[in-house]
Amino acid sequence: MKRHTVRQRLAAFLLAALMSLSWLPPLPAFAEDDAAVTASAAENDLPSPENEATPETSDPESNVVEDETSEGDTSLSEAAQKFVDSVNALDRDSILSAVNTWALASQAWQAEKDNPDLTAALETATAASDEAAAPVYAAEDLYIALTDEDRAQEAVQTAYSALAALFVTMQLTMENPTAPEEGGGTPPDQDEIATVLYGELPDAPTGSYMGSYGLPIATGDTKIGIGYWGNELLSADNQGRLDAQALNSDAMTIVVSRQEGESYAVVPIMVEVEYPANNSTSQVILPDNVTVLDYDGTEADADETSQILSGTYVETSAAATGLYVKAEDDFVAEFSYTAPDGSKLHKTLQVKLGENTANKASIQSNGITTYAATPTPPWTTGKITSIAYEGGTWLVWFNGVEAYCCSHGLSGQPNGCPTYSFSYVSKLEPGQYTPGAHYLNQINIWGGLGQLSLGLLTEKHDPTDYGSSDFAADTVATYSATENDMLKAAYQYYDDTQLWIIKNYPDSAAAKAYLSAAAQLLGADNGVSTFASGKGYYTYIYSPPAGYAWQIIALIGPEITDEEGGTDIPDIPDAEYYSANWTAPAQSASGSFDLTFTVNTDKQQLETAEKIDGATITITPSKTSGSIDGGSWQMSPAGAQTITTTGHTNDDNYQNNGGDGTVSWTVHYEVSKTSTTTLSGQEGPYSSQAEADAAAEAAKNAAISQLQNEAQGMVDAAIAAARAELASIVFQYDEIDVPYGFEEFSGALGSHQTITVPADSNNHYVMKNDEWSLQVTLEKVDSETGQQIAAETEFQVFEWDVVTEQYIPFGGYNQYTVVRNENGNYSVANGTNYGTEFDTSRKMYYTQRNEGKFIIVETRAPSGYYGDWTDVEHPGTAGTPLGKRAYYIEITKDNDGSVITLDNSHYNADVAMEYTGGTKLLTAEGVEATVTIYDQYQDAGRAYNTDNSKTAANEDSYTMTPISGVMQNDRVPDPFRGCQNSSRLRYGNHAAGL
């Protein structure tokens, strides 16, 4: 019977795929796989690292390829869009089911070719599979017809990867079909899936969907992290493929030392995502003054930088990548994640540069150096720089290039990755590697045949236990009896996770690849040819340091040509060599710093903002000791301190100076750290023991230096954390003794505050007191009629001045005047602009310069009235306070806030004509005079003798009696009112209007 047409088309297509994949630019897998890597690989004869053939989907439950292009891309041509749409329309499950049915029918017919029923069944299955596969071939034809420009479009590349993945899975299904289960077993529940496939992730998944390769893709709460790339040798602090601390921290701070003797540091950063949404993206955002380095330690160009800093996640449950940047100053790195629905996550990393020291983050110290051209490897040493968990399998990148893990179940990630060294050259046989299929190649390398090709095949189970194993019992219903030997080989060479996949997901690409490799280990070709041509591929094997349970890494080299034949590949090195063991003990480091916390008082009046001396303030720290990240701190003095404000100056700036006081505390922090592990290893092979011993000593010293750096890094981190926590301390700021003339203020900046004092600052902290104040009004009335006097009266306000020790007139510090109001009354007005929010225009204030003391004098009586003379028989100088009665006002606690209506009865002081000692008053004209202030109010009544001759018909005298609430003036008699007033008129003419 003819070979099946599906297999003919597959063979032709896959051969074409090997060639056409090389035309495509690399598809981004995570951060590094791009043009920069391709150029580096090509220079070293490495195949172009292309993304595995995985369809990008935004719907986890479908395998439809999204038609998406990055910003700046041109829109798809009609032909390209038609190809993308054709791939989107493929029904993968129906196609694989039809191919599986044909493969089972073919197996049955091969065993009994003369059976007409089996022949008829095969023909029916062939027709059905041809019909099911027809859209696949149509999509292939559409792709072949595209131009190179169309093929370079991201959406086309993604669709082509999905199409290639489907072809590969069809091939594997034909080689290893699965029989329909009778009765069927119970599929794994979410807990079992999480335990077996996703147990290494920091957080358990909450669900899963079936990926395009037939294995569940875990989903959960998306988390992102950005932190320090712990690329020192693995220690207890950095176990795990993802850094849980970074995932669960909103903002981290790291301290990286500058390169020895340089002004810059090489900063290792790791970004990671747990449970990203399908088709989500990420971006690392750096400031302009930070330089991104490639994995050779040189400055990345624009394309390389873009590729390193961006990521796309397709059918991915977790991913992490490490990158290096060069910086001369502290900076903040940002990591932004965007889901297909537009929702975003964002985190920052604060990077602080330490002093010049030997820097463990140096790329050069990592040993990533270029090597000569093939057939030798591209690098002598290197590191795992990125990982992605796709389809239940970890994929890795080594020095930014697509690479493969060869030791199923062992560690392999950027976090804590040691420096790998080149071990030997091996090869992969034809069929074990397909360019561009990262996922399937990884599965093949973990398969028995791939392990055998690389010289790494080991038994995982005793084959004699197969018959009694749970694996044999659980797979009997899924696989036919003819596959028993193949299953036994799988049991012998595969670990429990691989066997679990074979048992529970027989239709997955991984299960089919494992069984295909197992069958080929037995020599059971089953008439199926491999799907690649040539002699295989050179493979460079890199090993971790001795004693570390890490993956052996394979880097795929160039294809072996027919001329080369692959016969020059050396044997795997023998294990016999000179070696030397070394052990580096844990190392310790310590550090400390001191901070000062200073409080400067600024004691002010509430409404006038003048300074206040003599206030007693207690400042109490909220804490005086503690521990931070393993270190301790102590404040000295360990308690409250008290200030009494001072600072008034005996000059015209008296009121502007003062209110000062200063107290300080010192805080001392110290910490000691010890590296969390001891390091040990083995150096070799060497041609002599002396060489091995020297290498071991060098390795030990390097490890000691590394552990010292680790301890110092822990100290630096602790100091950074302590500085951050102690960046400020809260203090209670309480006034305990209020000076005379003031009250406690309970509002903002009042007498009891909580203040935050930054370290090493010299700030002033304002505290306000509510000063005593009052208002003064006067009403001038005629002493005879009691009516308000319309004519103007002049008053002067003299303010006590402690600087000059006298009462001073208006001008300079004294801005008090008496003004007439709209209602005809008079008020004391305050003309000082204090610059506060209060209305001070009618208030008289207690200040420490005036001590609340004032003298008010009527300096000119209204026209037609007698002046307010102390001695009406001997009046003083008109228009001045000299010889006048005065009204002394003192602001006290009792009258604080009151309104005083001044009247004649408040007469309690006299201004002399000159200064004769005692209290001094300075007039506006510069005349010094003595002012006598009495302890009590004086008699303010006046008696006028209006008839000295006692012969006139009018009254002999006139008496003015004070009336509360009004300031009276005595009217000068009118000369035309009649002779009965002649005596009074005569006296009035003597003193009127003065």
Short mmCIF file of N, CA and C in Angstrom, two decimals, residues 751-824:
data_model
loop_
_atom_site.label_atom_id
_atom_site.label_comp_id
_atom_site.label_asym_id
_atom_site.label_seq_id
_atom_site.Cartn_x
_atom_site.Cartn_y
_atom_site.Cartn_z
N SER A 751 1.30 74.97 71.13
CA SER A 751 2.17 74.67 72.26
C SER A 751 2.46 73.19 72.44
N HIS A 752 1.74 72.34 71.75
CA HIS A 752 1.98 70.90 71.86
C HIS A 752 1.90 70.30 70.45
N GLN A 753 3.04 69.87 69.97
CA GLN A 753 3.13 69.40 68.59
C GLN A 753 3.83 68.05 68.53
N THR A 754 3.59 67.37 67.42
CA THR A 754 4.39 66.20 67.04
C THR A 754 5.16 66.59 65.80
N ILE A 755 6.48 66.59 65.86
CA ILE A 755 7.30 67.02 64.74
C ILE A 755 8.15 65.86 64.23
N THR A 756 8.41 65.87 62.94
CA THR A 756 9.27 64.87 62.30
C THR A 756 10.58 65.55 61.94
N VAL A 757 11.66 65.05 62.51
CA VAL A 757 12.96 65.69 62.35
C VAL A 757 13.83 64.83 61.43
N PRO A 758 14.20 65.32 60.25
CA PRO A 758 15.10 64.55 59.38
C PRO A 758 16.50 64.46 59.97
N ALA A 759 17.18 63.38 59.66
CA ALA A 759 18.55 63.21 60.13
C ALA A 759 19.46 64.24 59.48
N ASP A 760 20.42 64.70 60.25
CA ASP A 760 21.46 65.62 59.78
C ASP A 760 20.87 66.90 59.19
N SER A 761 19.74 67.31 59.70
CA SER A 761 19.12 68.55 59.24
C SER A 761 19.36 69.65 60.28
N ASN A 762 19.02 70.87 59.91
CA ASN A 762 19.18 72.01 60.82
C ASN A 762 17.94 72.90 60.75
N ASN A 763 16.78 72.26 60.79
CA ASN A 763 15.53 72.96 60.59
C ASN A 763 15.09 73.70 61.86
N HIS A 764 14.30 74.75 61.66
CA HIS A 764 13.69 75.48 62.75
C HIS A 764 12.22 75.09 62.83
N TYR A 765 11.74 74.91 64.04
CA TYR A 765 10.37 74.46 64.26
C TYR A 765 9.60 75.55 65.01
N VAL A 766 8.64 76.14 64.33
CA VAL A 766 7.88 77.26 64.87
C VAL A 766 6.91 76.75 65.93
N MET A 767 6.84 77.48 67.06
CA MET A 767 5.82 77.25 68.08
C MET A 767 5.24 78.61 68.45
N LYS A 768 3.93 78.70 68.45
CA LYS A 768 3.28 80.00 68.66
C LYS A 768 2.55 80.05 69.99
N ASN A 769 2.53 81.27 70.58
CA ASN A 769 1.74 81.57 71.77
C ASN A 769 0.71 82.63 71.43
N ASP A 770 -0.44 82.49 72.03
CA ASP A 770 -1.51 83.47 71.85
C ASP A 770 -1.22 84.64 72.80
N GLU A 771 -0.85 85.80 72.24
CA GLU A 771 -0.49 86.95 73.06
C GLU A 771 -1.73 87.64 73.61
N TRP A 772 -1.58 88.31 74.78
CA TRP A 772 -2.67 89.10 75.33
C TRP A 772 -2.88 90.33 74.44
N SER A 773 -4.12 90.76 74.37
CA SER A 773 -4.43 91.95 73.55
C SER A 773 -5.73 92.55 74.05
N LEU A 774 -5.98 93.78 73.66
CA LEU A 774 -7.24 94.43 73.98
C LEU A 774 -7.49 95.51 72.94
N GLN A 775 -8.67 96.13 73.03
CA GLN A 775 -9.03 97.24 72.15
C GLN A 775 -9.46 98.44 73.01
N VAL A 776 -9.23 99.62 72.52
CA VAL A 776 -9.58 100.86 73.24
C VAL A 776 -10.42 101.74 72.32
N THR A 777 -11.57 102.21 72.87
CA THR A 777 -12.42 103.15 72.13
C THR A 777 -12.69 104.36 73.03
N LEU A 778 -13.03 105.50 72.43
CA LEU A 778 -13.34 106.73 73.14
C LEU A 778 -14.51 107.41 72.45
N GLU A 779 -15.38 108.04 73.26
CA GLU A 779 -16.45 108.86 72.70
C GLU A 779 -16.33 110.25 73.32
N LYS A 780 -16.13 111.27 72.52
CA LYS A 780 -15.97 112.65 72.98
C LYS A 780 -17.34 113.34 73.00
N VAL A 781 -17.73 113.83 74.21
CA VAL A 781 -19.03 114.49 74.34
C VAL A 781 -18.85 115.83 75.04
N ASP A 782 -19.81 116.69 74.83
CA ASP A 782 -19.86 117.99 75.49
C ASP A 782 -20.28 117.78 76.94
N SER A 783 -19.51 118.34 77.88
CA SER A 783 -19.79 118.09 79.29
C SER A 783 -21.11 118.70 79.76
N GLU A 784 -21.62 119.71 79.01
CA GLU A 784 -22.89 120.33 79.41
C GLU A 784 -24.06 119.63 78.76
N THR A 785 -23.95 119.41 77.45
CA THR A 785 -25.10 118.87 76.71
C THR A 785 -25.09 117.34 76.66
N GLY A 786 -23.92 116.74 76.84
CA GLY A 786 -23.83 115.28 76.71
C GLY A 786 -23.84 114.80 75.27
N GLN A 787 -23.84 115.75 74.34
CA GLN A 787 -23.87 115.41 72.93
C GLN A 787 -22.45 115.19 72.41
N GLN A 788 -22.36 114.31 71.38
CA GLN A 788 -21.06 114.01 70.75
C GLN A 788 -20.49 115.28 70.14
N ILE A 789 -19.20 115.48 70.34
CA ILE A 789 -18.54 116.66 69.82
C ILE A 789 -18.14 116.40 68.37
N ALA A 790 -18.59 117.27 67.49
CA ALA A 790 -18.31 117.05 66.06
C ALA A 790 -16.88 117.43 65.70
N ALA A 791 -16.33 118.42 66.41
CA ALA A 791 -14.97 118.85 66.06
C ALA A 791 -13.96 117.75 66.39
N GLU A 792 -12.84 117.77 65.67
CA GLU A 792 -11.84 116.72 65.81
C GLU A 792 -11.01 116.92 67.07
N THR A 793 -10.68 115.80 67.69
CA THR A 793 -9.77 115.77 68.83
C THR A 793 -8.53 114.99 68.44
N GLU A 794 -7.38 115.43 68.90
CA GLU A 794 -6.14 114.74 68.59
C GLU A 794 -5.62 114.03 69.83
N PHE A 795 -5.27 112.74 69.62
CA PHE A 795 -4.68 111.94 70.68
C PHE A 795 -3.33 111.40 70.20
N GLN A 796 -2.48 111.08 71.13
CA GLN A 796 -1.24 110.35 70.82
C GLN A 796 -1.13 109.15 71.75
N VAL A 797 -0.60 108.02 71.16
CA VAL A 797 -0.38 106.79 71.92
C VAL A 797 1.12 106.62 72.08
N PHE A 798 1.55 106.54 73.32
CA PHE A 798 2.96 106.32 73.61
C PHE A 798 3.13 104.88 74.10
N GLU A 799 4.09 104.15 73.50
CA GLU A 799 4.29 102.72 73.78
C GLU A 799 5.60 102.55 74.54
N TRP A 800 5.55 101.74 75.59
CA TRP A 800 6.78 101.48 76.36
C TRP A 800 7.76 100.70 75.49
N ASP A 801 9.05 101.03 75.62
CA ASP A 801 10.10 100.39 74.84
C ASP A 801 11.21 99.96 75.79
N VAL A 802 11.39 98.63 75.95
CA VAL A 802 12.41 98.14 76.86
C VAL A 802 13.81 98.40 76.31
N VAL A 803 13.93 98.64 75.02
CA VAL A 803 15.24 98.90 74.43
C VAL A 803 15.75 100.26 74.89
N THR A 804 14.89 101.30 74.77
CA THR A 804 15.31 102.67 75.15
C THR A 804 14.86 103.02 76.56
N GLU A 805 14.06 102.14 77.19
CA GLU A 805 13.57 102.34 78.55
C GLU A 805 12.81 103.65 78.70
N GLN A 806 11.88 103.88 77.81
CA GLN A 806 11.04 105.07 77.85
C GLN A 806 9.81 104.80 77.01
N TYR A 807 8.81 105.67 77.20
CA TYR A 807 7.63 105.62 76.34
C TYR A 807 7.96 106.38 75.07
N ILE A 808 7.72 105.73 73.93
CA ILE A 808 8.12 106.33 72.66
C ILE A 808 6.88 106.74 71.88
N PRO A 809 7.02 107.82 71.07
CA PRO A 809 5.88 108.30 70.29
C PRO A 809 5.71 107.47 69.02
N PHE A 810 4.71 107.85 68.25
CA PHE A 810 4.46 107.18 66.97
C PHE A 810 5.69 107.28 66.07
N GLY A 811 5.98 106.17 65.39
CA GLY A 811 7.10 106.12 64.47
C GLY A 811 8.01 104.96 64.80
N GLY A 812 8.55 104.29 63.78
CA GLY A 812 9.41 103.14 64.03
C GLY A 812 8.63 101.99 64.59
N TYR A 813 9.04 101.52 65.77
CA TYR A 813 8.37 100.36 66.37
C TYR A 813 6.93 100.68 66.75
N ASN A 814 6.68 101.93 67.21
CA ASN A 814 5.33 102.32 67.64
C ASN A 814 4.52 102.77 66.43
N GLN A 815 3.53 101.97 66.09
CA GLN A 815 2.65 102.31 64.98
C GLN A 815 1.21 102.48 65.44
N TYR A 816 1.05 102.80 66.75
CA TYR A 816 -0.31 102.98 67.29
C TYR A 816 -0.73 104.44 67.15
N THR A 817 -1.96 104.63 66.71
CA THR A 817 -2.57 105.95 66.59
C THR A 817 -4.00 105.85 67.08
N VAL A 818 -4.64 107.06 67.23
CA VAL A 818 -6.07 107.10 67.55
C VAL A 818 -6.78 107.69 66.34
N VAL A 819 -7.75 106.97 65.84
CA VAL A 819 -8.46 107.40 64.63
C VAL A 819 -9.94 107.52 64.94
N ARG A 820 -10.59 108.38 64.15
CA ARG A 820 -12.03 108.56 64.33
C ARG A 820 -12.78 107.60 63.43
N ASN A 821 -13.79 106.98 63.98
CA ASN A 821 -14.59 106.01 63.23
C ASN A 821 -15.76 106.68 62.55
N GLU A 822 -16.46 105.96 61.71
CA GLU A 822 -17.58 106.52 60.96
C GLU A 822 -18.70 106.98 61.88
N ASN A 823 -18.82 106.34 63.05
CA ASN A 823 -19.89 106.74 63.99
C ASN A 823 -19.51 107.91 64.87
N GLY A 824 -18.33 108.48 64.64
CA GLY A 824 -17.89 109.64 65.40
C GLY A 824 -17.06 109.31 66.60
#
